[in-house]
Amino acid sequence: MSNYTVLQNRFTNAFKALSNPNRLALFSRLMNCCAPGTKCDATIAVRFCVGDLGEGLNIAPSTLSHHLKELNRAGLVEMERKGKNVECWVEPEKLKALSSFFQPD
Amino acid sequence: MSNYTVLQNRFTNAFKALSNPNRLALFSRLMNCCAPGTKCDATIAVRFCVGDLGEGLNIAPSTLSHHLKELNRAGLVEMERKGKNVECWVEPEKLKALSSFFQPD
DNA sequence: AGTATAATTCGACATGTTTCGAACTATAGA
DNA sequence: TCTATAGTTCGAAACATGTCGAATTATACT
């Protein structure tokens, strides 16, 4: 992996983080969620706490925690403790960067 | 993985295919390559044969073949035999689909 | 037919990933 | 200070991936 540029490694790690169905589901929720029937505002990051994010995914809390940590390490998801909870969100800038990877110069 | 929709699985598989640095390099070449100093025409798919695509990557031919097969199975790269060679290319439509995954509705 | 070039398949081995439960830490509130 | 809730860390088991070399197939050319 050291034959590659920093940028190439960043994208490899980002896609690796999204290569697991549970992690992709978690990321999609953070990316797309807005109140039902409303338009998403792409300039604002929606926040979820860890527990709510894993709702309906049928994975153990330890697994959920592990996956979120992976998404965080890959730079895709931000995390911050707020009292008993840990809030997670996706920075809109990240989405732009990922989207533009697939748009050739 | 059968808890997920067809679309979710398609994206998971696409990102899995791009989660290895060698495969990402191969895909990037197909995606971005155009004659040096020229503007890429995003509506036209550039074609490479397998051997040329692996140039400089320092992997065995069998490994190269394996990775291209993975990219093909994930639906990211098209392949077609042309005489002794096998040509590879990326359909511009695929890039649009991947790019728009990261653009929330 | 025989040979050279391009690519694939196969089997093996080392390494990484996914998932869990049990034990642990952090915080808030009674 | 005790208890409940929210998350994390750790170790283990099952499974998947990346890589190679050797053998094989496909095609073109002599």
XYZ file of C-alpha atoms (C1' of nucleotides) in Angstrom:
270
model
C 0.000 0.000 0.000
C 3.028 2.301 0.316
C 3.413 2.207 -3.478
C 0.422 4.503 -3.582
C -0.189 8.187 -3.040
C -1.844 9.537 0.080
C -4.894 10.375 -1.989
C -5.163 6.878 -3.450
C -4.906 5.387 0.033
C -7.570 7.710 1.354
C -10.032 6.572 -1.288
C -9.093 2.909 -0.873
C -9.802 3.206 2.858
C -13.050 5.050 2.257
C -14.320 2.356 -0.115
C -13.146 -0.383 2.218
C -15.231 1.208 4.951
C -18.260 1.109 2.648
C -17.625 -2.455 1.471
C -19.597 -4.078 4.266
C -23.414 -4.113 4.034
C -23.921 -3.061 7.649
C -21.508 -0.177 7.363
C -23.038 0.935 4.080
C -26.456 0.923 5.745
C -25.150 3.025 8.643
C -23.503 5.486 6.305
C -26.603 5.705 4.080
C -28.737 6.536 7.081
C -26.480 9.360 8.109
C -26.210 10.575 4.547
C -29.847 10.443 3.474
C -31.920 10.799 6.603
C -34.308 13.611 7.023
C -37.822 13.774 8.401
C -40.211 11.642 6.298
C -41.751 13.524 3.399
C -39.362 16.450 3.677
C -36.615 17.501 1.311
C -33.085 16.827 2.512
C -30.903 19.845 2.988
C -27.508 18.695 1.741
C -25.697 21.544 3.468
C -26.664 20.369 6.957
C -25.323 17.201 8.594
C -27.986 15.080 10.301
C -26.956 13.699 13.679
C -27.812 10.295 15.115
C -26.639 8.671 18.295
C -24.945 5.279 17.960
C -27.855 3.254 19.322
C -30.499 4.830 17.090
C -28.281 4.420 14.052
C -28.105 0.661 14.564
C -31.888 0.326 14.986
C -33.255 -2.611 12.962
C -29.856 -3.790 11.805
C -29.806 -6.883 14.069
C -26.208 -6.592 15.139
C -24.725 -6.685 18.623
C -23.815 -3.352 20.254
C -20.148 -4.313 20.139
C -20.394 -4.938 16.405
C -22.193 -1.649 15.867
C -19.521 0.178 17.813
C -16.801 -1.533 15.807
C -18.362 -0.555 12.477
C -18.839 3.063 13.447
C -15.245 3.192 14.558
C -14.188 1.897 11.140
C -16.261 4.535 9.373
C -14.704 7.141 11.640
C -11.146 5.901 11.064
C -11.757 6.035 7.323
C -12.700 9.694 7.727
C -16.292 9.180 6.590
C -18.151 9.728 9.834
C -17.561 12.215 12.650
C -18.298 11.304 16.267
C -18.689 13.359 19.409
C -19.867 12.453 22.886
C -22.944 14.328 24.098
C -23.764 13.220 27.633
C -24.616 9.538 27.708
C -24.789 9.379 23.934
C -22.250 9.617 21.153
C -23.500 11.580 18.162
C -22.504 10.677 14.614
C -22.737 12.680 11.411
C -21.339 12.977 7.909
C -19.718 16.207 6.762
C -21.250 17.354 3.456
C -17.697 18.030 2.189
C -16.923 14.309 2.406
C -19.846 13.512 0.156
C -18.636 16.018 -2.409
C -15.149 14.531 -2.387
C -16.443 10.985 -2.814
C -18.880 11.984 -5.512
C -16.236 13.779 -7.520
C -13.891 10.795 -7.417
C -16.106 9.254 -10.070
C -16.158 12.342 -12.267
C -13.102 12.182 -14.547
C -11.215 15.410 -15.066
C -26.544 -9.733 3.125
C -30.032 -10.929 2.192
C -31.476 -8.418 4.680
C -30.615 -5.778 2.124
C -32.153 -4.501 -1.092
C -30.712 -5.340 -4.499
C -29.528 -1.756 -4.832
C -27.756 -1.771 -1.465
C -26.010 -5.016 -2.383
C -24.938 -3.612 -5.742
C -23.255 -0.639 -4.097
C -21.704 -2.780 -1.369
C -20.182 -5.004 -4.049
C -19.000 -2.030 -6.085
C -17.237 -0.493 -3.085
C -15.787 -3.869 -2.115
C -14.284 -4.086 -5.584
C -12.683 -0.672 -5.070
C -11.464 -1.432 -1.545
C -8.131 -2.898 -2.664
C -5.352 -0.496 -3.699
C -4.421 -2.485 -6.805
C -7.994 -2.676 -8.000
C -8.542 1.013 -7.303
C -5.444 1.778 -9.373
C -6.727 -0.357 -12.253
C -10.127 1.266 -12.127
C -8.630 4.774 -11.918
C -6.553 4.107 -15.004
C -9.563 3.050 -16.996
C -11.583 5.917 -15.653
C -9.126 8.760 -16.055
C -6.778 7.792 -18.850
C -6.501 9.871 -21.913
C -3.530 10.944 -23.987
C -1.114 13.069 -21.908
C -1.959 16.763 -21.973
C -5.345 16.236 -23.549
C -8.779 16.768 -22.033
C -10.676 13.594 -21.167
C -13.920 13.059 -22.982
C -16.177 11.604 -20.299
C -18.665 10.290 -22.863
C -16.158 7.883 -24.414
C -14.802 4.782 -22.665
C -11.045 4.321 -22.985
C -9.947 0.751 -23.695
C -6.880 -0.994 -22.316
C -5.795 -4.594 -22.674
C -5.209 -6.518 -19.449
C -1.412 -6.547 -19.700
C -1.053 -2.796 -20.331
C -3.464 -2.019 -17.539
C -1.268 -3.822 -15.022
C 1.906 -2.037 -16.174
C 3.970 -0.807 -13.225
C 1.741 -2.368 -10.612
C 4.212 -5.142 -9.663
C 1.675 -7.924 -9.418
C 1.745 -11.381 -11.018
C -0.361 -11.864 -14.171
C -2.583 -14.278 -12.269
C -3.234 -11.648 -9.605
C -3.952 -9.027 -12.255
C -6.405 -11.353 -13.939
C -8.077 -12.085 -10.626
C -8.540 -8.388 -9.807
C -9.969 -7.536 -13.200
C -12.392 -10.411 -12.845
C -13.516 -8.985 -9.503
C -14.034 -5.549 -11.019
C -16.010 -7.176 -13.805
C -18.134 -9.274 -11.422
C -18.945 -6.131 -9.454
C -20.222 -4.587 -12.689
C -17.593 -1.843 -12.747
C -15.494 -2.943 -15.700
C -16.481 -4.448 -19.039
C -14.248 -6.989 -20.778
C -14.125 -8.348 -24.312
C -11.598 -10.515 -26.097
C -9.988 -8.954 -29.161
C -7.622 -11.511 -30.693
C -4.849 -12.364 -28.307
C -5.812 -9.529 -25.978
C -8.740 -8.877 -23.700
C -9.893 -5.262 -23.737
C -11.248 -3.561 -20.631
C -13.250 -0.392 -20.241
C -15.588 1.473 -17.913
C -19.022 2.517 -19.096
C -19.586 6.232 -18.418
C -23.038 5.341 -17.059
C -21.398 3.409 -14.208
C -19.462 6.477 -13.163
C -22.638 8.533 -13.078
C -24.380 5.936 -10.911
C -21.481 5.767 -8.460
C -21.089 9.505 -8.331
C -24.749 10.076 -7.602
C -24.746 7.582 -4.744
C -23.014 10.278 -2.717
C -25.454 13.004 -3.656
C -28.362 12.831 -1.197
C -31.837 13.230 -2.668
C 2.035 -28.795 -36.713
C 4.899 -25.925 -33.816
C 5.893 -21.793 -31.305
C 5.215 -17.424 -29.050
C 2.280 -14.161 -26.613
C -1.805 -13.012 -23.706
C -4.637 -14.218 -20.276
C -7.062 -17.524 -17.042
C -7.692 -21.258 -13.692
C -6.241 -23.818 -9.763
C -4.422 -24.900 -5.236
C -2.015 -23.226 -1.367
C -0.711 -20.175 2.265
C -0.667 -16.041 5.008
C -3.289 -12.327 6.412
C -7.572 -9.671 7.361
C -12.525 -9.241 8.404
C -16.975 -10.008 10.690
C -19.249 -11.137 14.433
C -20.251 -12.335 19.091
C -20.464 -12.344 24.316
C -18.272 -10.916 28.517
C -16.147 -7.509 30.892
C -15.323 -2.742 31.132
C -15.791 2.677 31.119
C -18.575 7.003 30.925
C -22.347 9.711 32.127
C -26.753 11.116 34.317
C -30.028 10.950 37.763
C -32.200 9.122 42.190
C -22.978 6.456 46.449
C -25.823 3.309 43.864
C -28.133 2.199 39.667
C -29.483 2.395 34.948
C -28.338 3.498 30.244
C -25.034 4.122 26.352
C -20.922 2.779 24.281
C -16.325 0.598 24.038
C -12.638 -2.882 24.430
C -11.022 -7.503 24.314
C -10.398 -12.248 22.865
C -11.976 -15.928 20.121
C -14.081 -18.421 16.189
C -15.518 -18.664 11.496
C -14.918 -16.993 7.218
C -13.091 -14.136 3.239
C -9.244 -11.977 0.662
C -4.685 -11.160 -1.684
C -1.056 -13.144 -3.525
C 1.865 -16.352 -5.851
C 3.674 -20.086 -9.103
C 2.513 -23.893 -12.036
C -0.408 -25.647 -15.280
C -3.844 -24.545 -18.779
C -6.480 -22.259 -22.580
C -6.924 -18.921 -26.529
C -5.212 -16.795 -30.398
C -1.951 -15.512 -34.104
C 1.925 -16.312 -36.903
C 5.426 -19.148 -39.277
